[in-house]
Coordinates of C-alpha atoms and ligand atoms in Angstrom, one line a residue:
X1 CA 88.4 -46.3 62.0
X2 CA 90.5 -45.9 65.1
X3 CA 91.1 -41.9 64.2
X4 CA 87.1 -41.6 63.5
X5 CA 86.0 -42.8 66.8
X6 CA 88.4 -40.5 69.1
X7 CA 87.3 -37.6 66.6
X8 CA 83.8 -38.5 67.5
X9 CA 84.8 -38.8 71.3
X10 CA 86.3 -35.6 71.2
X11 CA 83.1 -34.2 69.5
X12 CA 80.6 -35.3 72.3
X13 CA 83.0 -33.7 74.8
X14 CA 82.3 -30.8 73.6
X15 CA 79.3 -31.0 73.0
X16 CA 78.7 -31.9 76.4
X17 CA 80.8 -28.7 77.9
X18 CA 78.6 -26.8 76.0
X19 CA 75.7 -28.1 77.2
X20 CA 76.6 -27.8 80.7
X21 CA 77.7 -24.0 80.6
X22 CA 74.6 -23.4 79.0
X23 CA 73.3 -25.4 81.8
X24 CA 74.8 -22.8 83.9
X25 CA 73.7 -19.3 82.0
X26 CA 70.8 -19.0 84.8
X27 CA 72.4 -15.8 85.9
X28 CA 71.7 -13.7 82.4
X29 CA 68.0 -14.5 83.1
X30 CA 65.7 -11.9 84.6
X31 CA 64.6 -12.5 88.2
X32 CA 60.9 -12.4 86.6
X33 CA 61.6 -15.5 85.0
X34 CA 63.3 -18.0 87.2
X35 CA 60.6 -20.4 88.8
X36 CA 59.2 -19.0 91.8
X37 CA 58.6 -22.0 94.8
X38 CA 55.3 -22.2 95.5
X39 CA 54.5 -22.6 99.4
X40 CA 51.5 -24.6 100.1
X41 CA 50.1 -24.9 103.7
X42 CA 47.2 -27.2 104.7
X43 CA 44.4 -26.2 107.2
X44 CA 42.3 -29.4 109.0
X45 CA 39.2 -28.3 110.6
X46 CA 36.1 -29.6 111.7
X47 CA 33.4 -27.9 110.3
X48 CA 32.0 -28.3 106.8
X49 CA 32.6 -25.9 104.0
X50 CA 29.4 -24.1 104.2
X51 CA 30.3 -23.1 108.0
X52 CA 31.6 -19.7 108.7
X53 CA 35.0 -21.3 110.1
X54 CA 35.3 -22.2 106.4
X55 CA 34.5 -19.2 104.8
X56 CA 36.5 -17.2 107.1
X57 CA 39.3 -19.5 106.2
X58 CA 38.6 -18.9 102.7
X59 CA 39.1 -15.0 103.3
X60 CA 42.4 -15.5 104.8
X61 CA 43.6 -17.7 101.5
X62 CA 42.5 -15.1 99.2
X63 CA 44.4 -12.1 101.2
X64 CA 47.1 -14.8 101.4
X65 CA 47.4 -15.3 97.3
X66 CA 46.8 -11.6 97.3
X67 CA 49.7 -10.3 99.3
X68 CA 51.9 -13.6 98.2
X69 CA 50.6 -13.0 94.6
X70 CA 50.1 -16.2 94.2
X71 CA 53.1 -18.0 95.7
X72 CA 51.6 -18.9 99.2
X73 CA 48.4 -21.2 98.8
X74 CA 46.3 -22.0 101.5
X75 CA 44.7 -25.2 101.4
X76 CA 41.3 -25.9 103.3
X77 CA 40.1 -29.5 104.3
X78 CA 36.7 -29.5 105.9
X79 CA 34.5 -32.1 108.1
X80 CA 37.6 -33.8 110.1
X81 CA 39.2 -35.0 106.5
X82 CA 42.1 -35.2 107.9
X83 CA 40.9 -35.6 111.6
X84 CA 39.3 -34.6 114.6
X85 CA 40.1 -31.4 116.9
X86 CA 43.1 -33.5 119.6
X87 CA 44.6 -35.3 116.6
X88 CA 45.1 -32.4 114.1
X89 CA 46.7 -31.3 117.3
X90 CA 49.2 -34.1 117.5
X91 CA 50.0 -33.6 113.9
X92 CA 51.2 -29.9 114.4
X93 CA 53.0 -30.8 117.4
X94 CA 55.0 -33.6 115.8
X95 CA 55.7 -31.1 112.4
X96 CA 53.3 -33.5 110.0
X97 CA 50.5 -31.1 109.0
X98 CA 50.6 -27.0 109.3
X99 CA 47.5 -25.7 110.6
X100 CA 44.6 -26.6 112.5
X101 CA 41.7 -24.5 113.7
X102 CA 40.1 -26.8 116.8
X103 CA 37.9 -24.7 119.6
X104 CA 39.5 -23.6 122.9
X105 CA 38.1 -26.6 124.4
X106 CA 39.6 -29.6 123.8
X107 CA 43.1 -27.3 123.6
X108 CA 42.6 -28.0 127.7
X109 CA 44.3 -31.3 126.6
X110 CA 47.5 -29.8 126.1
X111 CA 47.4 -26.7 128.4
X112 CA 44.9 -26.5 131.2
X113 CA 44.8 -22.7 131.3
X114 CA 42.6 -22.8 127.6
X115 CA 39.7 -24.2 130.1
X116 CA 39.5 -20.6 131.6
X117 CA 37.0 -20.2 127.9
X118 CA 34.9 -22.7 129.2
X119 CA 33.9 -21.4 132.3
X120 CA 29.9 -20.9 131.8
X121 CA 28.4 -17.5 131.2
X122 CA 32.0 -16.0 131.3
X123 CA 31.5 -13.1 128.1
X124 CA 28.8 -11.0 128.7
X125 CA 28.4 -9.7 124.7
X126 CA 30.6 -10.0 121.9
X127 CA 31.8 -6.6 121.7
X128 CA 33.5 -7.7 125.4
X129 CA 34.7 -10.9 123.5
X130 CA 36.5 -9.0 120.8
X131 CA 38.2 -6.6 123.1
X132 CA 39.6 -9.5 125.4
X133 CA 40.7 -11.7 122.4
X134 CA 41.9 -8.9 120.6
X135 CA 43.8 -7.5 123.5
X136 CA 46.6 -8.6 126.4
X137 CA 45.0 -11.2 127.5
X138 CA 43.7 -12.7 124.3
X139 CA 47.4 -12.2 122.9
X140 CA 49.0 -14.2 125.7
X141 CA 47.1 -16.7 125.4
X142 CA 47.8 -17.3 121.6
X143 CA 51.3 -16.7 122.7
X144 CA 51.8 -19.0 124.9
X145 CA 51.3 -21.6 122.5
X146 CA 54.8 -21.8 121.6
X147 CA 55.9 -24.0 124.5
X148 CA 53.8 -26.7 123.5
X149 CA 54.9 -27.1 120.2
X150 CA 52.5 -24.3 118.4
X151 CA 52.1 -21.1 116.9
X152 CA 48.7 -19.1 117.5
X153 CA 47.9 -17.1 114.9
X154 CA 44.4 -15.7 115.2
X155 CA 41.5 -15.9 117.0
X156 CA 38.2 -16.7 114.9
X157 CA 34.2 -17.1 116.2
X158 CA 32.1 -20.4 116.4
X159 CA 30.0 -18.4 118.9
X160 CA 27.6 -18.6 121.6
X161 CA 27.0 -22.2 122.3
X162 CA 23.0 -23.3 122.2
X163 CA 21.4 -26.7 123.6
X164 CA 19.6 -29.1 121.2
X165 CA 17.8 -32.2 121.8
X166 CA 15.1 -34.4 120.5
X167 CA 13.1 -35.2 123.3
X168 CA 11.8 -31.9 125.2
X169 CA 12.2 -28.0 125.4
X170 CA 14.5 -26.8 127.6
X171 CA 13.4 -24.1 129.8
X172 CA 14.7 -24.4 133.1
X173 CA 17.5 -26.9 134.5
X174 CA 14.8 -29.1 135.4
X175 CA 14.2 -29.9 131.5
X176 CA 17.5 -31.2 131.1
X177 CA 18.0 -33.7 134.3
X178 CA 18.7 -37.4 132.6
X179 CA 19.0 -36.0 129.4
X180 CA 22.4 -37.3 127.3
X181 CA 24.4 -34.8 126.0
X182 CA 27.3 -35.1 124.2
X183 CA 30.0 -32.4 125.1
X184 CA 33.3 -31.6 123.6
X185 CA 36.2 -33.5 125.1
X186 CA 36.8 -30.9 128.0
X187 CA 36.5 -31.7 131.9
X188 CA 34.7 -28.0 132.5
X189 CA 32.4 -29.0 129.9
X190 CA 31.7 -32.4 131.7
X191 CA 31.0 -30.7 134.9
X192 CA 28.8 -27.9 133.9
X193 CA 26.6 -30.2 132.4
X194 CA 26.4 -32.6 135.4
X195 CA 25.9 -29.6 137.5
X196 CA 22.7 -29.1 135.0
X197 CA 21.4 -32.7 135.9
X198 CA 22.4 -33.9 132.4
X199 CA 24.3 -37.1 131.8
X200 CA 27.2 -35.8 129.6
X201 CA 29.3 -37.7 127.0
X202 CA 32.7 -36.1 125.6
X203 CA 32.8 -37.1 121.6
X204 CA 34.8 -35.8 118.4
X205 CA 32.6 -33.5 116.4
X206 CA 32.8 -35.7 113.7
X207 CA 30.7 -38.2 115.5
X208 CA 28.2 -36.3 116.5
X209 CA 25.2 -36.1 114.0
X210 CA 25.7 -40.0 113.8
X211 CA 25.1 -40.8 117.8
X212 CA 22.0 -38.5 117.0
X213 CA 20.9 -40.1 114.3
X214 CA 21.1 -43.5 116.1
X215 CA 20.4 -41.8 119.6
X216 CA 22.6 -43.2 121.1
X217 CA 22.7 -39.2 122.4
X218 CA 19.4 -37.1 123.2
X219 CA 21.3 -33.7 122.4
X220 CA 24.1 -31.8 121.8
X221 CA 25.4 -28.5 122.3
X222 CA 26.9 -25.8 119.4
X223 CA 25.8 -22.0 117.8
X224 CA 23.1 -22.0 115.8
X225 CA 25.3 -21.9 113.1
X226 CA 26.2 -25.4 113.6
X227 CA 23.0 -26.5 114.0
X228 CA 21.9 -25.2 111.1
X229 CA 24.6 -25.4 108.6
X230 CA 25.3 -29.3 109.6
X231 CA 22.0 -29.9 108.9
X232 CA 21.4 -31.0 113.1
X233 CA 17.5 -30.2 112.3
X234 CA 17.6 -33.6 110.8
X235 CA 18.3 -34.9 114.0
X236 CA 16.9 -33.0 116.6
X237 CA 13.5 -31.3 117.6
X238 CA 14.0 -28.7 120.5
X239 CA 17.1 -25.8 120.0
X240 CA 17.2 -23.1 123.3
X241 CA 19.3 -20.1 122.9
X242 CA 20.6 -20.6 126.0
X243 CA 24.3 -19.1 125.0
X244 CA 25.8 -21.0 128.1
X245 CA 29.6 -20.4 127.0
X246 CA 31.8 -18.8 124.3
X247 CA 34.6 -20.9 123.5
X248 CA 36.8 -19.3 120.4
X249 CA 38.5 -21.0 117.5
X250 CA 42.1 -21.0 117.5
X251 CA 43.8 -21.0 113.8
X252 CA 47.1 -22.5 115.1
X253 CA 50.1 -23.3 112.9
X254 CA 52.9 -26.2 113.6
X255 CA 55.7 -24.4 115.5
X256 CA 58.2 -27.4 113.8
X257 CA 57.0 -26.2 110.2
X258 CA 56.7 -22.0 111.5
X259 CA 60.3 -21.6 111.6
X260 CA 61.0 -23.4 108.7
X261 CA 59.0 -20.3 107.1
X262 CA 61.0 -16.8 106.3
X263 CA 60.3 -14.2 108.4
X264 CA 58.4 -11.9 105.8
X265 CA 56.4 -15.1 105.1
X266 CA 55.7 -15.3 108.9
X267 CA 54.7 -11.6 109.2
X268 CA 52.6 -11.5 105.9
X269 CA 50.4 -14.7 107.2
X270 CA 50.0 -12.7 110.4
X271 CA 48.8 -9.7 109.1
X272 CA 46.3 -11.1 106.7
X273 CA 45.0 -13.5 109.4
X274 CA 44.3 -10.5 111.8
X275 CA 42.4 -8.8 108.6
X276 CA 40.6 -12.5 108.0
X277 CA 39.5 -13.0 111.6
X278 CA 37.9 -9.9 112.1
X279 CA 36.2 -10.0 108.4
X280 CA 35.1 -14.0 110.2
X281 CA 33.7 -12.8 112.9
X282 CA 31.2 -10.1 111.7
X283 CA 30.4 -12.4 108.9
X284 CA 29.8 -14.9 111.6
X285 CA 27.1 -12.6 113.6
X286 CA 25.4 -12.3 110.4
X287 CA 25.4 -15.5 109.5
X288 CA 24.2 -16.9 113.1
X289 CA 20.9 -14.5 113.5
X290 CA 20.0 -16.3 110.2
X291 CA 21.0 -19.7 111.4
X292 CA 18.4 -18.9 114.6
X293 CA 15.4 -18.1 111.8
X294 CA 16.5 -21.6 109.5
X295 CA 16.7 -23.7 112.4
X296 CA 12.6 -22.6 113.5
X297 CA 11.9 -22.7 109.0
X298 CA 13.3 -26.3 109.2
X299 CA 10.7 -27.3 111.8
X300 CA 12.8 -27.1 115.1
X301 CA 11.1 -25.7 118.0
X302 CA 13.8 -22.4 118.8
X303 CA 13.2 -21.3 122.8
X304 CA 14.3 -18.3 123.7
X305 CA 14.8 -17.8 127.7
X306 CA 13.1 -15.0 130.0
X307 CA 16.0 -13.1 131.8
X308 CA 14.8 -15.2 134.7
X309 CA 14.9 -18.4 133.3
X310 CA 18.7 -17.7 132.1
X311 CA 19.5 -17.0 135.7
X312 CA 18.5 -20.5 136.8
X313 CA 21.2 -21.9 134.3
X314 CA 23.6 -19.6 135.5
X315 CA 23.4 -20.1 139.3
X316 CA 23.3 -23.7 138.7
X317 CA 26.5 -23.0 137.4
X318 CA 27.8 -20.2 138.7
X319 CA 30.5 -22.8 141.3
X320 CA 32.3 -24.1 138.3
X321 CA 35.1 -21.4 138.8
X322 CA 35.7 -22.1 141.8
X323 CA 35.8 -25.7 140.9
X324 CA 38.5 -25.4 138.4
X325 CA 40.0 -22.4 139.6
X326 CA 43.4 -24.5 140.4
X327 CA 43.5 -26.4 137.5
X328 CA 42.9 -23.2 135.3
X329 CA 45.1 -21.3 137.5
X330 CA 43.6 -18.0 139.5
X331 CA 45.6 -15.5 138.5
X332 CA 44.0 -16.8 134.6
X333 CA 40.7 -16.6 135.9
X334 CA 41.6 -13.2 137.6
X335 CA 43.0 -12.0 134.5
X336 CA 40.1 -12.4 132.3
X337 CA 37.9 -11.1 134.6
X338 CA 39.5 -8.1 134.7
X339 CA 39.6 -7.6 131.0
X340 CA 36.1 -8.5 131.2
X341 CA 35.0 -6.0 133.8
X342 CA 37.1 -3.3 131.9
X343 CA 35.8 -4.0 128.7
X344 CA 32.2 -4.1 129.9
X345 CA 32.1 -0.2 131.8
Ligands
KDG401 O1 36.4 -27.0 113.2 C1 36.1 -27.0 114.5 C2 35.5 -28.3 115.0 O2 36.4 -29.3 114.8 C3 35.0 -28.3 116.4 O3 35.8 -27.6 117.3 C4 33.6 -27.8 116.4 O4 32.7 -26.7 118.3 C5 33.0 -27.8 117.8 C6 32.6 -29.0 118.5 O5 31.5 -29.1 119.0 O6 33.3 -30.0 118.5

């Protein structure tokens, strides 16, 4: 009995040393078939799925699988699922969540310089806006990011912003004195529309189309994309194309979680991202003319301002520059001027 049991004990040692140098045979297999690590990164924004933010987003993750084939997924979470613009932030920052694409706007939070997009009637067209985003100054800007915690990848368009409201049509500054607008949560945003006679209220996106609803707000301010595409016709009578400001999205990735990623990962997400935000923003200018013709369908009135009229908003506004000009920084302000003027000859 004694003799059967070691033979037995010697028996499963082997067995086991077999077991375990099999275990260890990974080096006969082909490179093709050991188990590639799949990378996935998750992007918080905003917007719902039917917005162009999305859908430029959605380009990106296809070029992404594309050039990764297959082993870098991009994972898209609409409508503030996973939080507003300033807290998405806060998740890059502390290395909790990869990507975010907020405005420029409340990014003043973090850096004041970003309010330099806010300043009203600052792009003249969007050829101009392409050529600054896409060039020095643009670039800086995204670049300078990584002191605070982030990586700035690529630039993509919400658009000209347009004033809606329920209770008049905007024509002149004079239309808008009392009325309460909510604004994004930025200080130049605040002041231009004090400057306008309005009485502004910073909010999240998210709660927006409620405060409408309930109107605890009389209007709101976004492209006509926006409006349309988040349904804000429900809420709302009177849309003026007043296109007072142009303030960017920002696809920003957590610098914590950035350089945990391999440099050809970091290059190939940075390539396809300049490929998806220029495929976003023409897509965007496509989709926004349409936006302008659904919004007027759905039974908004759409106002569309005399050359004249537009000059009221901007002198009315035209001191907020100089207003901000420390906060911002002049040489900023100088900067994209500069660009702007050279872009615009
Ligand atoms: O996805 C972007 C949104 O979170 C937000 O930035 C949209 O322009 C916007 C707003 O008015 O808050």
């Amino acid at each position: 009995m004694k003799k059967a049991l070691k033979v037995a004990s010697v028996l499963l040692v082997l067995a086991m040393a077999v077991t375990l140098l099999a275990g260890c045979g990974g080096g006969d297999k082909k490179p093709a078939e050991q188990k590639v690590e799949k990378k996935v990164i998750k992007v918080s924004i905003g917007l719902n799925d039917a917005s162009p933010e999305y859908k430029g987003l959605e380009k990106w993750k296809e070029l992404v699988a594309k050039e990764s084939k297959g082993r870098i997924e991009i994972q898209i979470f609409p409508s503030a699922q996973l939080g507003d613009d300033i807290k998405t932030m806060t998740a890059l920052r502390a290395g909790t969540l990869e990507m975010s694409g907020p405005s420029s706007s409340p990014m003043a939070t973090i850096d004041k310089r970003w309010m330099v997009f806010d300043l009203p009637f600052l792009f003249p067209n969007e050829k101009v806006v392409d050529a600054v985003l896409d060039g020095p100054f643009g670039k800086k800007m995204l670049d300078s990011l990584s002191a605070h915690g982030l990586v700035g990848l690529m630039y993509m368009e919400n658009g000209y912003r347009q004033v809606t409201n329920s209770k008049r049509e905007i024509k002149t500054p004079d239309d808008i004195k009392g009325l309460k607008i909510r604004t994004m949560e930025n200080p130049v945003h605040l002041a231009a529309w004090r400057k306008l006679g309005a009485n502004p209220t910073p909010m999240p996106f998210s709660e927006v189309f409620n405060a409408m609803q309930q109107k605890t707000i009389d209007g709101q301010e976004n492209p006509n994309t926006t409006n349309f595409l988040q349904k804000f016709y429900e809420v709302q009578k009177y849309t003026t194309l007043s296109k007072h400001v142009y303030t960017p999205f920002v696809i920003m990735y957590s610098k914590k979680l950035w350089d945990t990623l391999p440099k050809e990962d970091q290059a190939l997400l940075m390539k396809t991202g300049k490929e998806a935000s220029k495929w976003q923003r023409e897509y965007n200018r496509k989709v926004d003319a349409e936006a302008a013709q659904g919004l007027a369908k759905a039974g908004m009135t759409v106002t569309t301002l005399t050359p004249e009229q537009q000059k009221l908003f901007m002198d009315a506004t035209k001191d907020i520059a100089a207003q901000f000009e420390k906060e911002i920084g002049k040489d900023v302000i100088d900067e994209v001027k500069a660009e702007i003027a050279k872009a615009s000859k």
